[in-house]
Short mmCIF file of C-alpha atoms in Angstrom, two decimals:
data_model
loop_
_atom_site.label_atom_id
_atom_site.label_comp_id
_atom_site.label_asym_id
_atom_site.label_seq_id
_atom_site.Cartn_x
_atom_site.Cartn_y
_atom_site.Cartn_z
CA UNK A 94 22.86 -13.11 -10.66
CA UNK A 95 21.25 -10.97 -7.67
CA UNK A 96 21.22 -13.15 -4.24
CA UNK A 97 18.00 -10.86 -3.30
CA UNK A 98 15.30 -13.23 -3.68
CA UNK A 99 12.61 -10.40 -4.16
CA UNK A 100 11.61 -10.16 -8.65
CA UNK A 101 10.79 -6.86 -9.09
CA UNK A 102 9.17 -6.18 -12.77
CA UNK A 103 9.37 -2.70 -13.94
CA UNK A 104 6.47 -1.46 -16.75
CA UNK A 105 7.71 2.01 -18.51
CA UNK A 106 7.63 2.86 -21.68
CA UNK A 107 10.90 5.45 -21.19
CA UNK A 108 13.99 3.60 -21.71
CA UNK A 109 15.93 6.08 -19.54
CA UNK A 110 13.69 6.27 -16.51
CA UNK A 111 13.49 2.03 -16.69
CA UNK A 112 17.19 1.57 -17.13
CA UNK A 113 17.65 4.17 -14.31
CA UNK A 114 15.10 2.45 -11.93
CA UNK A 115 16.78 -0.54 -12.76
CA UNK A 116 19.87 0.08 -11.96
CA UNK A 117 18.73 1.50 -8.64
CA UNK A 118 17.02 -2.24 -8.03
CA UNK A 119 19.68 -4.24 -9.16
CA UNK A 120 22.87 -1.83 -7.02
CA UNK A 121 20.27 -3.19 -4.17
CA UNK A 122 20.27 -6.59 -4.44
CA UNK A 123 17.30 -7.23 -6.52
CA UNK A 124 16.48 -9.29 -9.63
CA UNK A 125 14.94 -6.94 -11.92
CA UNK A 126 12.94 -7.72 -15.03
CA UNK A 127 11.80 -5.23 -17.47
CA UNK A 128 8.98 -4.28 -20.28
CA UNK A 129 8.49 -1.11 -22.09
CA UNK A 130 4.26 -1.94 -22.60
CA UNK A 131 1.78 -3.07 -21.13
CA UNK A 132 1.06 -6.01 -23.00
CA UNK A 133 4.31 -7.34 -22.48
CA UNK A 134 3.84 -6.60 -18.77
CA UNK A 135 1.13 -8.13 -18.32
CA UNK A 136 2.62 -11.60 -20.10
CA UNK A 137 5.69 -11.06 -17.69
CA UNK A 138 3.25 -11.15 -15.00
CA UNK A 139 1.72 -14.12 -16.04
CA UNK A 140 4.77 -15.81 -16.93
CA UNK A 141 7.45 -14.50 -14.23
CA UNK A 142 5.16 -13.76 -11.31
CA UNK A 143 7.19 -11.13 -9.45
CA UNK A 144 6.61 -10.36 -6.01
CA UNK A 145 6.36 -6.11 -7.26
CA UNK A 146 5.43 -4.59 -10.03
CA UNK A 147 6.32 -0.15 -10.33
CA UNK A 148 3.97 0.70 -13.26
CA UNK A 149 4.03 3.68 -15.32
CA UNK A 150 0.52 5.26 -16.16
CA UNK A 151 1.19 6.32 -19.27
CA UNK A 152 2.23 2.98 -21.63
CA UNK A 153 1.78 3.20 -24.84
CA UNK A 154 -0.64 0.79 -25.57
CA UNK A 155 -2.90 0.97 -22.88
CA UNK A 156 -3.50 3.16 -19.68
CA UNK A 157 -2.12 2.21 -16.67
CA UNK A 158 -5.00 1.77 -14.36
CA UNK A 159 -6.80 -0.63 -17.27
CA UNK A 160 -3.81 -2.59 -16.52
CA UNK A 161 -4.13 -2.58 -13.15
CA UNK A 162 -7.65 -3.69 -13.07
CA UNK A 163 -5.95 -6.67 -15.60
CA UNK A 164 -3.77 -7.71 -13.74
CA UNK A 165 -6.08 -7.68 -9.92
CA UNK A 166 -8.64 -9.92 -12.16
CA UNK A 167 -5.80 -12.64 -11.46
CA UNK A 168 -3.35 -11.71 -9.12
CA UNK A 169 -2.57 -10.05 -5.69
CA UNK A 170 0.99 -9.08 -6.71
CA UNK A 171 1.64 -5.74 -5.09
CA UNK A 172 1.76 -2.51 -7.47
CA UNK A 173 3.56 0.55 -6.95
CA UNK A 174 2.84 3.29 -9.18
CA UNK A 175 5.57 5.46 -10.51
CA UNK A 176 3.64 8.70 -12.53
CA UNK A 177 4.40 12.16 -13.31
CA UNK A 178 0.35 12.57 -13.02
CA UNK A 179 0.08 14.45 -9.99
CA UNK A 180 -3.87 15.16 -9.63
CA UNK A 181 -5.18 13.77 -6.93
CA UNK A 182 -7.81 11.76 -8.76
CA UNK A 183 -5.27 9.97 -10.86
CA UNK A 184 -3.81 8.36 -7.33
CA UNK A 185 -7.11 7.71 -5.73
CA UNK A 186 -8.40 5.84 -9.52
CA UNK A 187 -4.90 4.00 -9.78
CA UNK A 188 -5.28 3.36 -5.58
CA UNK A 189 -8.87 2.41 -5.95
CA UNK A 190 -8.10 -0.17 -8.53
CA UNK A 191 -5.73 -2.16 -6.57
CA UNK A 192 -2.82 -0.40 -6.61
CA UNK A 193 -0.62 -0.51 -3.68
CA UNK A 194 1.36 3.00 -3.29
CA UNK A 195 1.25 6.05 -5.45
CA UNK A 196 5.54 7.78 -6.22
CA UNK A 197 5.16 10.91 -8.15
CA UNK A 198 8.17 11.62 -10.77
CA UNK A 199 10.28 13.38 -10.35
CA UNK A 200 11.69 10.94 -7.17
CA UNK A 201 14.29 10.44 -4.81
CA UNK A 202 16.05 7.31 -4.91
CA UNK A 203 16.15 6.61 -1.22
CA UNK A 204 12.21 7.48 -1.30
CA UNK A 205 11.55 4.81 -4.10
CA UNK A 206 13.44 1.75 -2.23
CA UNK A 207 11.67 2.77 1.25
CA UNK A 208 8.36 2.06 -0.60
CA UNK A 209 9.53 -0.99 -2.13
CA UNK A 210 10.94 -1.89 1.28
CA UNK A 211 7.75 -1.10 2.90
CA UNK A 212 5.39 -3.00 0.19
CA UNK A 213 7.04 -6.49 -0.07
CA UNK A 214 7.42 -6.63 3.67
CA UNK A 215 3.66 -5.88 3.96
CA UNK A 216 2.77 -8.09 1.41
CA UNK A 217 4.53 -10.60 3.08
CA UNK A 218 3.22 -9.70 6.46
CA UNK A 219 -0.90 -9.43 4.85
CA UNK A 220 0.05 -13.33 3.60
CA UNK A 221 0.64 -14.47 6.35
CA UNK A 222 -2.23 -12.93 8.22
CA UNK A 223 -4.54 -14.12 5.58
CA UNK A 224 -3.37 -17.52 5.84
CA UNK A 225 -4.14 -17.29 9.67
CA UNK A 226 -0.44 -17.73 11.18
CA UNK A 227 -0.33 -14.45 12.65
CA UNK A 228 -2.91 -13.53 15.46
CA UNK A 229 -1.07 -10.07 15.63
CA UNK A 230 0.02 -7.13 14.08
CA UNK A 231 2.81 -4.69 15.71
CA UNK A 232 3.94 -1.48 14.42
CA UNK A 233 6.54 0.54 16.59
CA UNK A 234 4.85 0.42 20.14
CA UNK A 235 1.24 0.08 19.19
CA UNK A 236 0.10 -3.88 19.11
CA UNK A 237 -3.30 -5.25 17.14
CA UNK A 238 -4.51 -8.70 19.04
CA UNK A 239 -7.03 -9.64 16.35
CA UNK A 240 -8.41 -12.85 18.03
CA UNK A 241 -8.60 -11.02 21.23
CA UNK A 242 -9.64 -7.54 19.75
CA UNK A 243 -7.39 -5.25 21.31
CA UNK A 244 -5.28 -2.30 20.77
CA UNK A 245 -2.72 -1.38 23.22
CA UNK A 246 0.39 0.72 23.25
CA UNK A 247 3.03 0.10 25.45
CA UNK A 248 1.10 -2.89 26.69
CA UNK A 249 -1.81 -0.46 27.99
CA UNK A 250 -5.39 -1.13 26.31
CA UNK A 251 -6.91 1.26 24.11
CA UNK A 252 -11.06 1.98 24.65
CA UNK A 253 -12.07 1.82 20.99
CA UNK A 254 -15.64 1.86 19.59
CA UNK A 255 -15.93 -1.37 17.04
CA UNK A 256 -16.07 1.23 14.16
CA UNK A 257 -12.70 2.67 15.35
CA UNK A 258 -11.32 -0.64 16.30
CA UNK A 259 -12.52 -2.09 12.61
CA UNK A 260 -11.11 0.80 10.66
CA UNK A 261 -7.87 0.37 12.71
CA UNK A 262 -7.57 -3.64 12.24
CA UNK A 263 -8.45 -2.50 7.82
CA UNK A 264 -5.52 -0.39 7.79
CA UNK A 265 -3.52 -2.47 9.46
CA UNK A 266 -4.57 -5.64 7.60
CA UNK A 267 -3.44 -3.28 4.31
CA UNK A 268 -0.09 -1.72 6.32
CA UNK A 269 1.87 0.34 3.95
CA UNK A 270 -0.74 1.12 1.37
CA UNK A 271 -2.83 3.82 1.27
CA UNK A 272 -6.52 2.90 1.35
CA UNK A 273 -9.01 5.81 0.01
CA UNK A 274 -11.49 7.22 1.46
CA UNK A 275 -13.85 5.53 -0.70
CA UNK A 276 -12.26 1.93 -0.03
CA UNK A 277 -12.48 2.54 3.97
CA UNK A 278 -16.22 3.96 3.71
CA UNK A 279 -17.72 0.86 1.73
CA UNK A 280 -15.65 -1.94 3.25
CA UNK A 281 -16.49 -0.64 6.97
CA UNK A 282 -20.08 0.82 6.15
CA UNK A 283 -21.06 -0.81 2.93
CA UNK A 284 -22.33 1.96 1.33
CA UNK A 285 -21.76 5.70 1.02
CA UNK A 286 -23.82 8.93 1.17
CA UNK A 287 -23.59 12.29 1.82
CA UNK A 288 -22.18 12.55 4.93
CA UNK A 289 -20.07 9.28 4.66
CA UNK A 290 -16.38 11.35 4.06
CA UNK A 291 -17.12 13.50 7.18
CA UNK A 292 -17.96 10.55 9.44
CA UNK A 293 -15.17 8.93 8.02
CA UNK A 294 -13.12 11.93 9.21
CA UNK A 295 -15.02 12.21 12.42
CA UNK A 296 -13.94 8.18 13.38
CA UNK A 297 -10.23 8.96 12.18
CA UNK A 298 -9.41 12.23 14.75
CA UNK A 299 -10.77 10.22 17.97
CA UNK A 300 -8.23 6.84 16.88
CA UNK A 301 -5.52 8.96 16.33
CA UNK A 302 -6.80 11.28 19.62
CA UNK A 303 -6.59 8.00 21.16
CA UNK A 304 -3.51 6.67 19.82
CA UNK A 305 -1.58 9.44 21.40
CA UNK A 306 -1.21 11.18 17.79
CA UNK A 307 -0.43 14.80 18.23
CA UNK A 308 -1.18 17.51 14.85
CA UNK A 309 2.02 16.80 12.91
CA UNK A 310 2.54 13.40 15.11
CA UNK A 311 1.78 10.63 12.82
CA UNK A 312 3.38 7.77 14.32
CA UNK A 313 1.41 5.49 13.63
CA UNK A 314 -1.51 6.59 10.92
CA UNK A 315 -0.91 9.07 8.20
CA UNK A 316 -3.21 10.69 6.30
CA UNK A 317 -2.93 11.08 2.44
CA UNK A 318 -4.56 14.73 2.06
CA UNK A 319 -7.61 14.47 -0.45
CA UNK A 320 -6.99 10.71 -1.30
CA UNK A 321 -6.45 8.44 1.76
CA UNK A 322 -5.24 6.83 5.31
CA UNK A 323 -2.22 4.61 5.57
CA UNK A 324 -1.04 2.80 8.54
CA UNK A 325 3.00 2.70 8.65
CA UNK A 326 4.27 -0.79 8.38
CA UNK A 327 6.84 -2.83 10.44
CA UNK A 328 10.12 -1.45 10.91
#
């Protein structure tokens, strides 16, 4: 029996891509459980609660993304995608729908147990933060004071608008996933038109102008072309 106490369930319908997932899980330390639909995911959800789920898109019984929604209708349990669909709006659907990250097959191994890494610390950390026992967020030298509403890095305040400062606290609030553009637009602005992705766009380059981001430099924001923004979690 694993000492890792981190359940990972793993929904795919190919026997050789689960076993060899889960063998990748399990060489790391974690307790893996497995299901080959996603009806019998789902029930494992219910009946297991993991703390990750990596889904396949394409079950046989039902599309991933309908299982997604499912599953959100009752739990927060974090959801990494693992799909050979590569267009972009199969990521931003699956990411829209509650899905945490987005790995395209085929993958590297050390790539797939970053993400996990990354998600189940950021799950933890979003938690806690929505329980109220953290007051702030810290990724590399770049601090969030939420009660105090501050950025700083290297202990020097940033001069944020409140749209840039709320789009920074979102992303951070969600470190590790990627948020689309959609997501950002209605939970900062409430609704969308027109103009909505540009202005999005437009708020983005002056926080990461002001962050000290450089083209190529993305330290602390990155941006998901044609789908997203992620903020990088705690190392």
């Amino acid at each position: 029996m694993s000492s890792n106490k981190y359940r990972i369930l793993i929904i795919e319908d190919e026997l050789n891509i689960r076993s060899f997932v889960k063998t990748i899980l399990e060489t790391n330390g974690y307790q893996v459980l497995t299901s080959g639909t996603a009806k019998q995911g789902e029930w494992m959800v219910t009946s297991h609660c993991p703390d990750l789920i990596i889904l396949d898109l394409g079950l046989p019984d039902m599309d991933g993304v309908e299982l997604i929604k499912k599953i959100r209708k009752f739990s927060r349990v974090p959801i990494i995608v693992l799909s050979a669909r590569t267009d972009e709006n199969d990521k931003v659907s699956a990411l829209d729908f509650g899905a945490n990250d987005y790995v395209t097959k085929p993958f590297g191994t050390a790539e797939l147990l970053a993400r996990v890494r990354a998600t189940l610390r950021n799950s933890h950390h979003n938690t806690e933060l929505t329980n109220g026992q953290y007051g702030k967020f810290v990724v590399k030298d770049m601090e969030i004071d939420y009660d105090r509403r501050i950025v700083s890095i290297k202990h020097q305040e940033i001069k944020l608008t409140q749209t840039e400062y709320n789009i920074v606290t979102l992303l951070s609030e969600h470190a590790g996933r990627v948020l689309t553009y959609a997501f950002i637009i209605h939970a900062i602005w409430g609704s969308a038109d027109s103009g909505s992705i540009k202005k999005l766009q437009v708020n983005m380059a002056n926080i990461r102008k002001k962050l000290g981001s450089k083209p190529g430099d993305n330290q602390y924001i990155s941006n998901e072309l044609g789908v997203g923004y992620r903020m990088y979690g705690n190392e």
